[in-house]
CSV table of C-alpha atoms in Angstrom, one decimal:
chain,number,residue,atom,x,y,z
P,269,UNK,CA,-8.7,4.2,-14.7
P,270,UNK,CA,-10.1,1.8,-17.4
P,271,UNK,CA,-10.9,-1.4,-17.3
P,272,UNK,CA,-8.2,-2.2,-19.9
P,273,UNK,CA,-5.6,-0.4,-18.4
P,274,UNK,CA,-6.5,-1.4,-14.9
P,275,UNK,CA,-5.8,-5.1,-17.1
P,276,UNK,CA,-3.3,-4.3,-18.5
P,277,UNK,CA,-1.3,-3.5,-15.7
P,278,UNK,CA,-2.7,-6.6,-13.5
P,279,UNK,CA,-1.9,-8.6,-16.7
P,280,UNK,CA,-5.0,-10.7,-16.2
P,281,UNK,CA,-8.8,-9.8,-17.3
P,282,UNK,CA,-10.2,-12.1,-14.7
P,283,UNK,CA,-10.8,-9.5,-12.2
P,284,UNK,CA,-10.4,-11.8,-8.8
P,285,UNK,CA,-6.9,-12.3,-10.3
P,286,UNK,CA,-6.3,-9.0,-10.6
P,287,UNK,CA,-7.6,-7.7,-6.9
P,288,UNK,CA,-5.5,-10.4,-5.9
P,289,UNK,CA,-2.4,-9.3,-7.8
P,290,UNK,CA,-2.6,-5.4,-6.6
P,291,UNK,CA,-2.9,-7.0,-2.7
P,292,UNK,CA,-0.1,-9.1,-3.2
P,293,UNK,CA,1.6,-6.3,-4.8
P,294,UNK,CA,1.3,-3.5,-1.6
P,295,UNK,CA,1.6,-6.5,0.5
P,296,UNK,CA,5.2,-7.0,-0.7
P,297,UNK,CA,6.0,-3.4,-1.2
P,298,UNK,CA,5.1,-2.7,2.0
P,299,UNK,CA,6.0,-5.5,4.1
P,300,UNK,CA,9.7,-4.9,2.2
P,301,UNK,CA,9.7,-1.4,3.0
P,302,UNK,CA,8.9,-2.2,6.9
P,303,UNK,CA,11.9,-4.6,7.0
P,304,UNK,CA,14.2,-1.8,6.1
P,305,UNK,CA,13.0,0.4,8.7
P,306,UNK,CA,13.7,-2.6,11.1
P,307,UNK,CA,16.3,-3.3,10.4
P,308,UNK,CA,18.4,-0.7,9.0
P,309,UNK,CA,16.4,1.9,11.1
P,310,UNK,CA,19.5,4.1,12.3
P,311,UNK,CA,21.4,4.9,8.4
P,312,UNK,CA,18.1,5.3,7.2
P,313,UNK,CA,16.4,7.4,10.1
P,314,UNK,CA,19.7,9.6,9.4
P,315,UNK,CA,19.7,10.0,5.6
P,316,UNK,CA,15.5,10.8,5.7
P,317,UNK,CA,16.2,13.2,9.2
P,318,UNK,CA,13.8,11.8,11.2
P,319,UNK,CA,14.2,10.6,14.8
P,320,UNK,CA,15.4,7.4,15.0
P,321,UNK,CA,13.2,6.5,16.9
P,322,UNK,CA,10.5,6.3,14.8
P,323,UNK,CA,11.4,4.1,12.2
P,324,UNK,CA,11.9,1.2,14.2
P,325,UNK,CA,7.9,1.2,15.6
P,326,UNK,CA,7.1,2.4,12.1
P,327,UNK,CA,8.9,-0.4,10.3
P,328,UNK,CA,7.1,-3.4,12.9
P,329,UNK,CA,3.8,-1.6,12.2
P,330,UNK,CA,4.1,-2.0,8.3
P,331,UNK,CA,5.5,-5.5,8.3
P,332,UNK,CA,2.5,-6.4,10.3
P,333,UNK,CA,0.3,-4.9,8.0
P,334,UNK,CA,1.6,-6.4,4.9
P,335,UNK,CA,1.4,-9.5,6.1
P,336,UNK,CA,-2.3,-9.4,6.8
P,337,UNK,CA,-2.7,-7.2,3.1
P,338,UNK,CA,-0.4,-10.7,2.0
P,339,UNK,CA,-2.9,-13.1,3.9
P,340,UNK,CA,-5.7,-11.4,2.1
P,341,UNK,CA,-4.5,-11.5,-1.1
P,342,UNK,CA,-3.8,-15.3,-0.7
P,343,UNK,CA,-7.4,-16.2,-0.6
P,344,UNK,CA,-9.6,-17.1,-3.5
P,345,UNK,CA,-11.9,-14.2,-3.2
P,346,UNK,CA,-10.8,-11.5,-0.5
P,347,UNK,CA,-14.0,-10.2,1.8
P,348,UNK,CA,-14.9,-6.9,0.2
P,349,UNK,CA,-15.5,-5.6,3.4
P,350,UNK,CA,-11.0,-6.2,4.1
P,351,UNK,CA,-10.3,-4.9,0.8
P,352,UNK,CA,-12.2,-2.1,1.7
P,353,UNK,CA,-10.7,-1.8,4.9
P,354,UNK,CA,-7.3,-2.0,3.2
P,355,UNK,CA,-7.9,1.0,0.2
P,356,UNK,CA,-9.2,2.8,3.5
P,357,UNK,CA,-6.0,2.4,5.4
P,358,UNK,CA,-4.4,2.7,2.5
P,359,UNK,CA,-5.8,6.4,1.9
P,360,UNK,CA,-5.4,7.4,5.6
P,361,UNK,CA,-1.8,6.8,5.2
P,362,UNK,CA,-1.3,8.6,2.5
P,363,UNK,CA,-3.1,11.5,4.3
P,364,UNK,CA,-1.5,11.1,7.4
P,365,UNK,CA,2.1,10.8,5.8
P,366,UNK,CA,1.4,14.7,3.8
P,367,UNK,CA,-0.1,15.5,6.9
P,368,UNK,CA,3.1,15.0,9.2
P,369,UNK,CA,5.0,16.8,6.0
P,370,UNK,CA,3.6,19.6,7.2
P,371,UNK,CA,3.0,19.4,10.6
P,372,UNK,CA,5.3,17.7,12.9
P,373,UNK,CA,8.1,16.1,10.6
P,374,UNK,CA,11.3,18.2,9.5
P,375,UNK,CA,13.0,15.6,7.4
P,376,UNK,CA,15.8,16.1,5.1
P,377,UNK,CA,15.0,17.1,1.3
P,378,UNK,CA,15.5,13.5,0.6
P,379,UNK,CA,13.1,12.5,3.7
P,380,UNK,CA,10.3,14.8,2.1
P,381,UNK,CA,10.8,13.4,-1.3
P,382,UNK,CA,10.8,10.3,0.4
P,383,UNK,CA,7.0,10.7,2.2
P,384,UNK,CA,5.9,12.3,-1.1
P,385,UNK,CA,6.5,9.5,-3.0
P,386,UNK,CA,5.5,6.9,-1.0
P,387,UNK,CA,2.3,8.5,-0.4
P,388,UNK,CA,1.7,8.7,-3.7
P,389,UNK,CA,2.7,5.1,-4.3
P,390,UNK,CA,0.0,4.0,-1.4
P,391,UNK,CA,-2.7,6.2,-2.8
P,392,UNK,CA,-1.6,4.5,-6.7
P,393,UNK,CA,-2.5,0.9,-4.6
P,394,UNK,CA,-5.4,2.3,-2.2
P,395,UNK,CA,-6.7,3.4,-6.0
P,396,UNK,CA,-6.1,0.2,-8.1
P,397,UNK,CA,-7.5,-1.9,-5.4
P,398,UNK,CA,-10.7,-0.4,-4.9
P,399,UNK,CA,-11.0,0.2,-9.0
P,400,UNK,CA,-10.2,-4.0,-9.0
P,401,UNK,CA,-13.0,-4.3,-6.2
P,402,UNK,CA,-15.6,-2.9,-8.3
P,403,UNK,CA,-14.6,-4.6,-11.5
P,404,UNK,CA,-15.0,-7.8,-9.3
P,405,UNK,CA,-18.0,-6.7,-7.9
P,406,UNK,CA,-19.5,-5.5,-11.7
P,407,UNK,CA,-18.5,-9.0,-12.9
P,408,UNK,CA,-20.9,-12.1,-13.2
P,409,UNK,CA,-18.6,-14.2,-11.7
């Protein structure tokens, strides 16, 4: 990803602003997508045809973890060593989530489409975050 689309999309060229922005960004997604696991864990453990209870572990898990992906994205500068620890986690999950696709989840079609795309949507943040790491880094500031 360039530069001036990574910009673009962060709609900022100051690059702490725009590490900040994709944090915040998962943080909420994430931390949003946790809550409805909580607390809608049954209707939507039906419609995706998982065991219900998973979501429920699942959904305290992620809210936890966008909150400290929030926390880090309200400081000045995040530690590179966190935001690296958050594109890791970030790409383990979206392993792990293709993984269970294949070898211990039998969800509904619209439970696969489901774990495809939000794979692909935490690999899209795990890959803008480390791409608005190394702008930071490459910048003088």
């Amino acid at each position: 990803m360039s530069a001036t689309r990574l910009a673009a999309l962060a709609r900022t060229t100051d690059p702490h602003t725009m590490l900040r922005r994709f944090l915040a960004l998962d943080a909420v997604v994430t931390g949003a997508n946790g809550l409805v696991y909580l607390v809608l864990s049954g209707p939507v453990a039906r419609f995706l045809g998982v065991g219900s209870g998973l979501l429920p572990g699942l959904g305290a898990f992620l809210v936890a973890y966008g909150a400290v992906v929030g926390l880090l994205a309200s400081r000045d500068r995040p530690p590179a060593p966190a935001v690296r620890a958050v594109v890791e986690a970030n790409l383990l999950w979206a392993a792990l989530s293709c993984a269970a696709l294949g070898l211990w989840l039998s969800p509904s079609t619209a439970g696969a489409v489901w774990t495809v795309l939000q794979a692909v949507t935490v690999l899209g943040f795990a890959l803008v975050q480390y791409t608005g790491l190394k702008a930071r880094q490459g910048s003088s500031v």
